[in-house]
PDB file of C-alpha atoms and ligand atoms in Angstrom:
ATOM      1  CA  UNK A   1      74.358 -36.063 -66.118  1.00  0.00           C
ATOM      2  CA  UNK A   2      74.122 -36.137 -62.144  1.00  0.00           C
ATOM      3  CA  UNK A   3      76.978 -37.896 -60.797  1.00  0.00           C
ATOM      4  CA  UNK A   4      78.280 -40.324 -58.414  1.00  0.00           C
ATOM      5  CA  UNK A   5      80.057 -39.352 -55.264  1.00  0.00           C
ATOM      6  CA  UNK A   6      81.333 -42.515 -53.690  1.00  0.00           C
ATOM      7  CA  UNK A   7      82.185 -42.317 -49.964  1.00  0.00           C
ATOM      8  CA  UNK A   8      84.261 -44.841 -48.584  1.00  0.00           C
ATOM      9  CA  UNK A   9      84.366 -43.882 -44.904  1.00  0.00           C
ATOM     10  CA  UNK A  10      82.450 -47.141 -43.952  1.00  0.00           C
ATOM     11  CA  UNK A  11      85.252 -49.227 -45.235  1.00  0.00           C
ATOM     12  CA  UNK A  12      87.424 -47.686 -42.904  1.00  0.00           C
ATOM     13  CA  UNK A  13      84.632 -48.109 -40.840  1.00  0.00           C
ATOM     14  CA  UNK A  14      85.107 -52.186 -40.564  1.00  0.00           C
ATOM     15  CA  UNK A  15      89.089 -51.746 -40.647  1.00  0.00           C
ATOM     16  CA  UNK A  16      89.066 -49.935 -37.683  1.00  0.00           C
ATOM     17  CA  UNK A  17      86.704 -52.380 -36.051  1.00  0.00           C
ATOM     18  CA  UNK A  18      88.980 -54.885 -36.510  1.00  0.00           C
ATOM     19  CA  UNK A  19      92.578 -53.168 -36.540  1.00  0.00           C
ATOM     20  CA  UNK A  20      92.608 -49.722 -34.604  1.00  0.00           C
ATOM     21  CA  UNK A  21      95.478 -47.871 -33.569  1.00  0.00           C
ATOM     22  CA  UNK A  22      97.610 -50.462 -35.762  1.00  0.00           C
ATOM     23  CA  UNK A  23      98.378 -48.812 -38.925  1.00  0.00           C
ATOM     24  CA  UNK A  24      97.339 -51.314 -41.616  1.00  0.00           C
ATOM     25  CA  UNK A  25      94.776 -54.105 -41.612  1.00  0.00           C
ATOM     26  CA  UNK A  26      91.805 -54.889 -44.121  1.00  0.00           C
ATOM     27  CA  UNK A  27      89.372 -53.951 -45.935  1.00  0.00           C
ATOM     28  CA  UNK A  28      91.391 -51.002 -47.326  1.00  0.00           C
ATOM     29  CA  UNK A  29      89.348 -48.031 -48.401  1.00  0.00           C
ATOM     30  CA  UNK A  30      91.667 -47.039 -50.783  1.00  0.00           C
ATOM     31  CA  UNK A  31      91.073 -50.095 -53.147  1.00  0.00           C
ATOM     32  CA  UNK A  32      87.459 -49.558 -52.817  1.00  0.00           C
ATOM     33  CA  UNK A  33      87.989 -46.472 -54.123  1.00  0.00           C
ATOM     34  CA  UNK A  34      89.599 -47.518 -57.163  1.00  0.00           C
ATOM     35  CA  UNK A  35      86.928 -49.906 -57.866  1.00  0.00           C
ATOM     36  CA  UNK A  36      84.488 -47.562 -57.398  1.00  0.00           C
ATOM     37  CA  UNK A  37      86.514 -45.570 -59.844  1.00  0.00           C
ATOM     38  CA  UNK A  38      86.608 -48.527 -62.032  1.00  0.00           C
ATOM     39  CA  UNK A  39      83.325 -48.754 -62.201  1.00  0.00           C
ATOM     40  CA  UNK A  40      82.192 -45.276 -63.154  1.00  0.00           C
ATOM     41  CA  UNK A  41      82.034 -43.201 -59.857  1.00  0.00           C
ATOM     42  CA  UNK A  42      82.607 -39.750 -60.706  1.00  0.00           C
ATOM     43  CA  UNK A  43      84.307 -38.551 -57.145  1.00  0.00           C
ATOM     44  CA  UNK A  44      85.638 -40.025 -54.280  1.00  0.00           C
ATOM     45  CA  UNK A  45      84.650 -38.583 -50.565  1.00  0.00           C
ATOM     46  CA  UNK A  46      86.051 -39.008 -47.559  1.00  0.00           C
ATOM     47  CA  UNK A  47      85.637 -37.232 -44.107  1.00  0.00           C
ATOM     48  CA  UNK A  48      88.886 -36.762 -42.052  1.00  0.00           C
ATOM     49  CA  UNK A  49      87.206 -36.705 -38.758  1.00  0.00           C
ATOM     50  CA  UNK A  50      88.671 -34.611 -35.680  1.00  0.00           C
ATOM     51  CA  UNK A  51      88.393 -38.241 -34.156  1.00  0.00           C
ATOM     52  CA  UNK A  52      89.877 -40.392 -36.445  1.00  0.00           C
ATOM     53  CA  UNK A  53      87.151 -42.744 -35.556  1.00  0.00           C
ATOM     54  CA  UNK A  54      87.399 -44.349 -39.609  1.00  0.00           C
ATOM     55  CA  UNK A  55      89.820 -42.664 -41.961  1.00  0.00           C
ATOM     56  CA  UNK A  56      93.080 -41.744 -41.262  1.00  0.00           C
ATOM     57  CA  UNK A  57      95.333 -39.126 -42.142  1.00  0.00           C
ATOM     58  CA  UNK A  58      97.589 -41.726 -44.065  1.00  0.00           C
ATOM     59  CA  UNK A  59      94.186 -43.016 -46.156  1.00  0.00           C
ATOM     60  CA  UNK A  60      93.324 -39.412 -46.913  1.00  0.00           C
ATOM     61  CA  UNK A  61      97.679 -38.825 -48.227  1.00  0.00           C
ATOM     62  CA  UNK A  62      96.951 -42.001 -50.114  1.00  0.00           C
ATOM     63  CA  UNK A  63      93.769 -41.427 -51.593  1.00  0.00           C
ATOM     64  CA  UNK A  64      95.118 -37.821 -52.508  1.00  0.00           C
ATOM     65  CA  UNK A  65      97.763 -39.599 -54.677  1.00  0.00           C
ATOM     66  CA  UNK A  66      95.902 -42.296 -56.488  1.00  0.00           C
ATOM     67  CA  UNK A  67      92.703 -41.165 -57.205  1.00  0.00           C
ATOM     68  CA  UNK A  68      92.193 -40.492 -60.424  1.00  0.00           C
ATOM     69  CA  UNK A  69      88.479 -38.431 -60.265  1.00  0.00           C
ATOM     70  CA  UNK A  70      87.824 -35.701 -57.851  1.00  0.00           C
ATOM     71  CA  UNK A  71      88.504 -35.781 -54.139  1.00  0.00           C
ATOM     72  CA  UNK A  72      86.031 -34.254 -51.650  1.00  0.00           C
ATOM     73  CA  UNK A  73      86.942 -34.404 -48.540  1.00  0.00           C
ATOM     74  CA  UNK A  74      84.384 -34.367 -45.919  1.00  0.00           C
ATOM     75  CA  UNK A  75      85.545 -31.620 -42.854  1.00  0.00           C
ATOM     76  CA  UNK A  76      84.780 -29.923 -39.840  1.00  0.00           C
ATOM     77  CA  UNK A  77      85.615 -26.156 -39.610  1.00  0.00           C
ATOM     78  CA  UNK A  78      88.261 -26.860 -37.118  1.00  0.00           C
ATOM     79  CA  UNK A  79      92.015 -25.144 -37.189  1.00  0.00           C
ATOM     80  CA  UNK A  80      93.797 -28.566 -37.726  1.00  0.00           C
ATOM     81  CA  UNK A  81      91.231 -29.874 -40.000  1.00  0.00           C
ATOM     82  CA  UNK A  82      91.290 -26.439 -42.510  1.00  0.00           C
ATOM     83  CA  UNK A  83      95.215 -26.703 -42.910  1.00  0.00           C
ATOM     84  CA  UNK A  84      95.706 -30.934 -43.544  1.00  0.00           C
ATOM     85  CA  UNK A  85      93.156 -29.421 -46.353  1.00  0.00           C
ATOM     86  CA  UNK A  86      95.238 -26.492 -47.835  1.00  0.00           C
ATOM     87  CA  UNK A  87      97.871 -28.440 -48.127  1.00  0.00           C
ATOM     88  CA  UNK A  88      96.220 -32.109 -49.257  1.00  0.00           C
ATOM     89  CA  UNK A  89      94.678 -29.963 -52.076  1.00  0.00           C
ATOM     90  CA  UNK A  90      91.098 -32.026 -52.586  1.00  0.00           C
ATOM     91  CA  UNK A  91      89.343 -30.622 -55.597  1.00  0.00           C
ATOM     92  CA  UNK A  92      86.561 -29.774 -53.008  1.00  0.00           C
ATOM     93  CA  UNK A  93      85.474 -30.095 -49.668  1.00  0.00           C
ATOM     94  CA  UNK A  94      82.177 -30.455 -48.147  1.00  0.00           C
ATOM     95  CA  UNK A  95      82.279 -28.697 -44.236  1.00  0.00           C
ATOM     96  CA  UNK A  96      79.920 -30.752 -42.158  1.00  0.00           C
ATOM     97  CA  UNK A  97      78.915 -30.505 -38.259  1.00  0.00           C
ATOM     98  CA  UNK A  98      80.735 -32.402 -36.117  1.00  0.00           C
ATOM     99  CA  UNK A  99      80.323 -30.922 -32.707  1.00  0.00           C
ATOM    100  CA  UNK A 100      76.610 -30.737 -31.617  1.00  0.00           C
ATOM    101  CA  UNK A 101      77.126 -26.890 -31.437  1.00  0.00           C
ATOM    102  CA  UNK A 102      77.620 -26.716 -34.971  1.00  0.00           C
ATOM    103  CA  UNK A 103      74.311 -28.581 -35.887  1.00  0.00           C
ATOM    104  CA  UNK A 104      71.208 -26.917 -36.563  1.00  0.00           C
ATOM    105  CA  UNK A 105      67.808 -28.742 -35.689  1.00  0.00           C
ATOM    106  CA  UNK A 106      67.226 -30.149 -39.055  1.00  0.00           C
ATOM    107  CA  UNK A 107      71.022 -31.822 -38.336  1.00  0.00           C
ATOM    108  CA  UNK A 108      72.830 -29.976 -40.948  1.00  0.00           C
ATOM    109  CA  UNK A 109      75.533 -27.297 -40.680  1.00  0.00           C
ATOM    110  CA  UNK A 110      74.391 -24.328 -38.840  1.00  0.00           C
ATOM    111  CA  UNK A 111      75.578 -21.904 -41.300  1.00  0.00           C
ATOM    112  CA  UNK A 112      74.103 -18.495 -39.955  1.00  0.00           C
ATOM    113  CA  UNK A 113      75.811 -18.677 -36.319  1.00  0.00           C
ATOM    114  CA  UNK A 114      78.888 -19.736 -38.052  1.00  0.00           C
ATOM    115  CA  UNK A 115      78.488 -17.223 -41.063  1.00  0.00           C
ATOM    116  CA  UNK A 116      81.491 -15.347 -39.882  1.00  0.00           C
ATOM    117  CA  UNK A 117      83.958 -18.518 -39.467  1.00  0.00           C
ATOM    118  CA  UNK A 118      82.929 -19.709 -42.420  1.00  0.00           C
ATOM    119  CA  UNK A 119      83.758 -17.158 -44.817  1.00  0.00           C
ATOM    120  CA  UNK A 120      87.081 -16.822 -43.514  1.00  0.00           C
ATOM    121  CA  UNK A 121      87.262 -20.682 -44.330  1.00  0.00           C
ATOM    122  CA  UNK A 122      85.682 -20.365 -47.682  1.00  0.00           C
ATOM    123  CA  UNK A 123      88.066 -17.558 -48.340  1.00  0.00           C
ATOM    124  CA  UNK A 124      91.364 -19.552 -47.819  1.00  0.00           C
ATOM    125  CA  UNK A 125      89.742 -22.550 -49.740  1.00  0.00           C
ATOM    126  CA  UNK A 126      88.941 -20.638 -52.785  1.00  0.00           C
ATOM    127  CA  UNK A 127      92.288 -18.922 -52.475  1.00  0.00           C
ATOM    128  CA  UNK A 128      94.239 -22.273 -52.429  1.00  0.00           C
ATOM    129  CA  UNK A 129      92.211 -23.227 -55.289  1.00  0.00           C
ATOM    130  CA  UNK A 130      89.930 -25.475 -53.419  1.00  0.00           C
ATOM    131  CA  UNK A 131      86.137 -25.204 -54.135  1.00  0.00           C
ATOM    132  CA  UNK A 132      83.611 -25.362 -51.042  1.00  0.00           C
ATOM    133  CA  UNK A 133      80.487 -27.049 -50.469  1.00  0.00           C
ATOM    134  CA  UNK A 134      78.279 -26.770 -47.054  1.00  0.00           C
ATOM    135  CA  UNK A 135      75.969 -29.573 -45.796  1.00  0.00           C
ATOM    136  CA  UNK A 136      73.276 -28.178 -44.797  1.00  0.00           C
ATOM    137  CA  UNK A 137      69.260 -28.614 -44.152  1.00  0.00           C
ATOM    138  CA  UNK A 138      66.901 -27.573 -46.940  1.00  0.00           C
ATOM    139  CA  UNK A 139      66.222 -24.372 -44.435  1.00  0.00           C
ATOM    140  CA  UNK A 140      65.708 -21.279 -46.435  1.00  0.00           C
ATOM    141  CA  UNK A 141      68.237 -18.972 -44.006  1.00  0.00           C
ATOM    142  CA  UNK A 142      70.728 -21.387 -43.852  1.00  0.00           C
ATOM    143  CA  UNK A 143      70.681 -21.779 -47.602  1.00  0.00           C
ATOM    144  CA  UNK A 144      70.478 -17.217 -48.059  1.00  0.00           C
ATOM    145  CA  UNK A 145      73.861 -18.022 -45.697  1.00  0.00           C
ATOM    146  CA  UNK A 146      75.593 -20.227 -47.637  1.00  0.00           C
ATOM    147  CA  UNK A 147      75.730 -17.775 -50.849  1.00  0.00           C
ATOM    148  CA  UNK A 148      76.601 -14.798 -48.198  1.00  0.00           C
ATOM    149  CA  UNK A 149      79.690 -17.270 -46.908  1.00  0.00           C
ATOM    150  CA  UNK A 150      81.157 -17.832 -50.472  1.00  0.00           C
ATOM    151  CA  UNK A 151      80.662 -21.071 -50.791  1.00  0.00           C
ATOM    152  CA  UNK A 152      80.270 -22.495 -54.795  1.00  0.00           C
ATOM    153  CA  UNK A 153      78.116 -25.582 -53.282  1.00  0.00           C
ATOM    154  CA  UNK A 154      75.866 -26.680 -51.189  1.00  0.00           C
ATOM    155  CA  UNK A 155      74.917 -30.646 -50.343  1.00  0.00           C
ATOM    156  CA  UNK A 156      71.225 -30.766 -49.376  1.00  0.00           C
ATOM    157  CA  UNK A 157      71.050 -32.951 -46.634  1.00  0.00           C
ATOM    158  CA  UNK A 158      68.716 -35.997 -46.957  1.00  0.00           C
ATOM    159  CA  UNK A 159      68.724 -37.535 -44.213  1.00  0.00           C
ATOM    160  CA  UNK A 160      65.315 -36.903 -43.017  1.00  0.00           C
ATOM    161  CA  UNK A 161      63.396 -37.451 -46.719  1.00  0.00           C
ATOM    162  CA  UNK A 162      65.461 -41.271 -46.007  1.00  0.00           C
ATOM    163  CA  UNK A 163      64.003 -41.699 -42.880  1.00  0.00           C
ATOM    164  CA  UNK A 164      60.626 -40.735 -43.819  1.00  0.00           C
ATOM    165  CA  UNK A 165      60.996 -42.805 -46.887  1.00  0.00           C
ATOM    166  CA  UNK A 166      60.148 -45.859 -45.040  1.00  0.00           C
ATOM    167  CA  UNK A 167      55.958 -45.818 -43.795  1.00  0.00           C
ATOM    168  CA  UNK A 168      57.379 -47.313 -40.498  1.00  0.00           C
ATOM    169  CA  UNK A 169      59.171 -44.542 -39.620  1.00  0.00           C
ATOM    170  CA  UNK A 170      56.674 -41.798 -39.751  1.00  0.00           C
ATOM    171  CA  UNK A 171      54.424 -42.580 -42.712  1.00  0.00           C
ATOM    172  CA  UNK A 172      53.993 -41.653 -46.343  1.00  0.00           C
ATOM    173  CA  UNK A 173      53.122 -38.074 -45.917  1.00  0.00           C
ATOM    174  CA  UNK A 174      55.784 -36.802 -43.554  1.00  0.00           C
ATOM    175  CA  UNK A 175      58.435 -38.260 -46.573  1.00  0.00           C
ATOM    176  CA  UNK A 176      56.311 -35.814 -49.233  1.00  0.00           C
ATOM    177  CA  UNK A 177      57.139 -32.795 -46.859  1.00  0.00           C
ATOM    178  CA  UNK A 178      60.465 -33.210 -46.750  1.00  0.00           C
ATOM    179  CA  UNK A 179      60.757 -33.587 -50.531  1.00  0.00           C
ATOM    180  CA  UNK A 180      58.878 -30.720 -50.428  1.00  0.00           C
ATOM    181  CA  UNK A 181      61.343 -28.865 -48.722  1.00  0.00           C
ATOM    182  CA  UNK A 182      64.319 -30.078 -50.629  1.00  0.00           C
ATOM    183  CA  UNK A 183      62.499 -29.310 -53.902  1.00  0.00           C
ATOM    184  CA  UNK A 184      62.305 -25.492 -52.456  1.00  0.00           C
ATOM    185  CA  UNK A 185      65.740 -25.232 -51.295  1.00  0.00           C
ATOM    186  CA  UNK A 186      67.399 -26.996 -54.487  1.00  0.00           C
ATOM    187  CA  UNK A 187      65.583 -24.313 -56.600  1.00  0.00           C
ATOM    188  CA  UNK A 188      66.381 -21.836 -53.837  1.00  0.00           C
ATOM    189  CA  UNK A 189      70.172 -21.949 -54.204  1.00  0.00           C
ATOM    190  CA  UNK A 190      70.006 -22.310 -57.670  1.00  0.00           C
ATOM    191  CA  UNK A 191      68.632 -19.085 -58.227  1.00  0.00           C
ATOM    192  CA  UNK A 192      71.187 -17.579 -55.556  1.00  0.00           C
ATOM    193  CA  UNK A 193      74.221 -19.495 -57.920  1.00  0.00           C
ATOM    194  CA  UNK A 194      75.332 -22.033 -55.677  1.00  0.00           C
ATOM    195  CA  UNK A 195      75.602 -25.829 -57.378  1.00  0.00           C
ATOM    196  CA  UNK A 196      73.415 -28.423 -55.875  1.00  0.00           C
ATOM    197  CA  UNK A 197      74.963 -31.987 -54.290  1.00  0.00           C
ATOM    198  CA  UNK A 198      72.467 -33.828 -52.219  1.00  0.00           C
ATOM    199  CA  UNK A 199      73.506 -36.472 -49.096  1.00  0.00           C
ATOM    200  CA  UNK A 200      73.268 -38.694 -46.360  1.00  0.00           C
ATOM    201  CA  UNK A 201      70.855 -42.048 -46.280  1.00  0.00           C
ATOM    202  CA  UNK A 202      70.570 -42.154 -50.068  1.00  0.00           C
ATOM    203  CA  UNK A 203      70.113 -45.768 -51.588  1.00  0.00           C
ATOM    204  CA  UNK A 204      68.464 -47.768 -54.921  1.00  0.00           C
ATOM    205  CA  UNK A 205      64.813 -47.777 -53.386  1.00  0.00           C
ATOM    206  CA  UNK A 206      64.732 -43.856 -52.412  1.00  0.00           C
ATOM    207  CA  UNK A 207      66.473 -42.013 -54.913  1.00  0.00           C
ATOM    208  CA  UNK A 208      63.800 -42.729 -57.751  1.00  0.00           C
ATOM    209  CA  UNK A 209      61.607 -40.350 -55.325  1.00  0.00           C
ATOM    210  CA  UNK A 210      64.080 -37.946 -54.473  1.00  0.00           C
ATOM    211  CA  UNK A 211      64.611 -37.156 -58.328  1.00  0.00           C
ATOM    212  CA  UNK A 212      61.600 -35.056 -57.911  1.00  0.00           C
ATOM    213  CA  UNK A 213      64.460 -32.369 -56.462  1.00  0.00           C
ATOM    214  CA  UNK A 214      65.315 -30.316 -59.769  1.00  0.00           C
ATOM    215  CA  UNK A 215      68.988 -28.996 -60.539  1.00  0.00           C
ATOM    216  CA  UNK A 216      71.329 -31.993 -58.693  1.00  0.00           C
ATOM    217  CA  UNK A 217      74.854 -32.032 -59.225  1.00  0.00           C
ATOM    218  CA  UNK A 218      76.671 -34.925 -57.295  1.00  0.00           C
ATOM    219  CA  UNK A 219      75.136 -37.127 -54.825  1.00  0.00           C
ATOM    220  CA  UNK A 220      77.732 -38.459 -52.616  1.00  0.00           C
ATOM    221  CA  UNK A 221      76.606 -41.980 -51.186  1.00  0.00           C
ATOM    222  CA  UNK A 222      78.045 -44.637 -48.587  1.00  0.00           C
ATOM    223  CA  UNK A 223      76.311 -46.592 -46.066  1.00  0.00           C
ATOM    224  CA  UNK A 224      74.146 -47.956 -48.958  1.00  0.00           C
ATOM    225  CA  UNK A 225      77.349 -48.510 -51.254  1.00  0.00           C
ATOM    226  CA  UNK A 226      79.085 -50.347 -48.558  1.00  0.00           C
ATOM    227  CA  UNK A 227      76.846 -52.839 -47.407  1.00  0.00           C
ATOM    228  CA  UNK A 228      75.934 -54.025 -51.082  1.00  0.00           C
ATOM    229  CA  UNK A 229      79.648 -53.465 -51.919  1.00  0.00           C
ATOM    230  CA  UNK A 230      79.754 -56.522 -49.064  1.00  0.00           C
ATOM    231  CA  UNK A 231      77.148 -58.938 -51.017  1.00  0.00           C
ATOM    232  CA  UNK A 232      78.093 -58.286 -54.693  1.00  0.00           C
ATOM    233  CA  UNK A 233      81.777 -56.128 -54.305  1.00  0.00           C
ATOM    234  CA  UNK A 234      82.140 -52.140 -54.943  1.00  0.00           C
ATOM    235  CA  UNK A 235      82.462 -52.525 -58.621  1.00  0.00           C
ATOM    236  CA  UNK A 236      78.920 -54.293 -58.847  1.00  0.00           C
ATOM    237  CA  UNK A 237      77.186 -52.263 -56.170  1.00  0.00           C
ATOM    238  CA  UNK A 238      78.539 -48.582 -58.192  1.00  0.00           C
ATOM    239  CA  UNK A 239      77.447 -49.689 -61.482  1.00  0.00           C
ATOM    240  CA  UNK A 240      73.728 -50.671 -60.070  1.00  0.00           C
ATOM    241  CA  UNK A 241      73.371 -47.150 -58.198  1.00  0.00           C
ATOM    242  CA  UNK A 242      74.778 -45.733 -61.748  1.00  0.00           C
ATOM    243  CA  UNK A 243      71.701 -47.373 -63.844  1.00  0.00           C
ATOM    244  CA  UNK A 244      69.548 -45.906 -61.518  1.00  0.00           C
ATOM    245  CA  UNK A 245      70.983 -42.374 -61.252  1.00  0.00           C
ATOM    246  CA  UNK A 246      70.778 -42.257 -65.477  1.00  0.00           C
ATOM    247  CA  UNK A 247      67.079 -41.891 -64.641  1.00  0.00           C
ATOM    248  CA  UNK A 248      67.503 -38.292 -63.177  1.00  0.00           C
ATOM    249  CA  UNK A 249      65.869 -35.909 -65.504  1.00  0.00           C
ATOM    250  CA  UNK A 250      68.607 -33.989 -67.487  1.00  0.00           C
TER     251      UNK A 250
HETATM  252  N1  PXP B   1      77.129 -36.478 -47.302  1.00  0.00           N
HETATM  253  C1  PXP B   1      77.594 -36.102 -46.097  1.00  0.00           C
HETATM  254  C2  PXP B   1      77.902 -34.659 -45.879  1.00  0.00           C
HETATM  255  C3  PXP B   1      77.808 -37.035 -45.068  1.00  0.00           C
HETATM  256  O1  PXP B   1      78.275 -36.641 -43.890  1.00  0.00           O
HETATM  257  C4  PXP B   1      77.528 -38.392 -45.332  1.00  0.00           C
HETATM  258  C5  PXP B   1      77.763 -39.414 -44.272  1.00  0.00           C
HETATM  259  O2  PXP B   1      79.114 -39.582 -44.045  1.00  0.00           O
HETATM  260  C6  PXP B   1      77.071 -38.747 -46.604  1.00  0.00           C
HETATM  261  C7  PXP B   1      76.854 -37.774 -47.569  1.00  0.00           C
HETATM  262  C8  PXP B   1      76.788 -40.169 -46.971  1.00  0.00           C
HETATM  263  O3  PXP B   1      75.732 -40.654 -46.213  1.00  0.00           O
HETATM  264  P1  PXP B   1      75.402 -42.208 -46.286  1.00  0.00           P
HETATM  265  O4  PXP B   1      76.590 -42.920 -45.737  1.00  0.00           O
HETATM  266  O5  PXP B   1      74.187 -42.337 -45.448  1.00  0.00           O
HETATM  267  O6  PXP B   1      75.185 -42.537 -47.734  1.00  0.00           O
END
C-alpha cells in the first residue's frame, strides 16, 4: 500500500507569520500532526531548516516525543543539522538542498559533487540506526550516486511533473516528459535496491497521473495538505488524499 507522508512545515509556516521569535503562538504543528495521525497518515515530516524560518528545534523535540508513526525529518547536510539528528533519533531522514550550491539544475540534491560528504553522513545515520533518504531529480547519475552513497531511499522529486501538470504552465506535453523521466528513474533505483518516496507539489488533481511511476513507497505531501487542512481541517483533508492514494496500483 503506498503511504502517506504528512509534512507539517507550512503550519509552522503561518505560526511564524504571526508569532516569530516568541516561543509559542498558533496554529501548532504538532496537533496537526496528531490529526493527521488520527486520520491515517502513515509518517510525519518535518524539515529543521539551518534558518529556522518554520519549525523549530522545540517542535522537532516535541514531535520526536508524541508521534506515534514514523518521523522523517527533512535536513541539510550541515554539521549542526547531522548531530540535532543523531541524537533526536527520527526513524529516517530525507537530506535536501538548502544552499544553492547543493542544488543540481533539475533542483534536487546534487548528489555526485557531494558523493563524498554524503557517505560519511549516510554512514553515521545508518550507524545510529537512522535510515537515509536523498531528494533528488529523476537524473540517472544522481540516482547511480545515491546507491554508491549508502543511502536505503531516495524521494523522486516532483516538482517539475507539478508544474507541468497545469497546460498554463508549459503545456500538456512537457508534463508527459517529466513523467517520463520519473517513470525511468523510479525503475532505475529499484533495480539498484534503493526504496522509492516521491515529493514536492503533489496534490488530489496530479497524483492520479503521477501513479503512472511504478514501485512508490511514501509520498510525503504539504503545501496541498495545508491549505485544504484550512477549508475542511487536517483530519478531513488526510483522509481525502488517502482515498485517492488507495488507487496506486499495488
Ligand atoms: N519532499 C521534500 C523533500 C520537500 O522538501 C518538500 C517541501 O518541503 C516536500 C516533499 C513537500 O512538498 P509540498 O509542500 O509541495 O507538498
Amino acid at each position: 500500500m503506498l503511504k502517506l507522508g504528512v509534512n507539517i512545515d507550512h503550519v509552522a509556516t503561518i505560526r511564524e507569520a504571526r508569532y516569530r521569535g516568541l516561543g509559542h503562538g498558533e496554529p501548532c504543528p504538532v496537533a496537526a500532526a496528531l490529526a493527521a495521525e488520527a486520520a491515517g497518515a502513515h509518517g510525519i515530516t518535518a524539515h529543521l531548516r539551518e534558518d529556522r524560518r518554520h519549525i523549530q528545534d522545540r517542535d522537532i523535540q516535541r514531535l520526536r516525543e508524541q508521534i506515534k508513526t514514523r518521523l522523517n525529518l527533512e535536513m541539510a547536510n550541515a554539521p549542526e543539522i547531522v548531530s540535532i539528528a543523531l541524537k533526536l533519533k527520527p526513524e529516517i531522514v530525507c537530506l535536501v538542498p538548502e544552499r544553492r550550491l547543493e542544488v543540481t539544475t533539475e533542483g534536487g540534491l546534487d548528489v555526485v559533487a557531494a558523493e563524498k560528504a554524503l557517505t560519511g553522513t549516510c554512514r553515521k545515520m545508518n550507524d545510529a540506526g537512522i535510515e537515509v533518504s536523498l531528494f533528488v531529480a529523476p537524473d540517472p547519475a544522481q540516482i547511480d550516486a545515491s546507491a554508491r552513497v549508502g543511502a536505503q531511499f531516495i524521494e523522486l522529486h516532483t516538482g517539475k511533473f507539478a508544474e507541468d501538470f497545469y497546460p498554463a504552465a508549459s503545456g500538456k506535453r512537457q508534463a508527459e516528459i517529466e513523467l517520463q523521466r520519473l517513470i525511468a528513474g523510479a525503475k532505475q533505483a529499484h533495480a539498484l535496491g534503493l526504496q522509492v518516496n516521491a515529493g514536492h507539489g503533489l496534490n488530489c488533481e496530479n497524483l492520479p497521473a503521477l501513479f503512472a511511476v511504478p514501485h512508490l513507497v511514501e509520498l510525503n505531501i504539504g503545501h496541498s495538505l495545508v491549505s485544504r487542512a484550512v477549508l475542511v481541517g487536517m483530519g478531513n483533508a488526510v483522509r481525502e488524499m488517502l482515498a485517492v492514494m488507495k488507487n496506486y496500483p499495488a
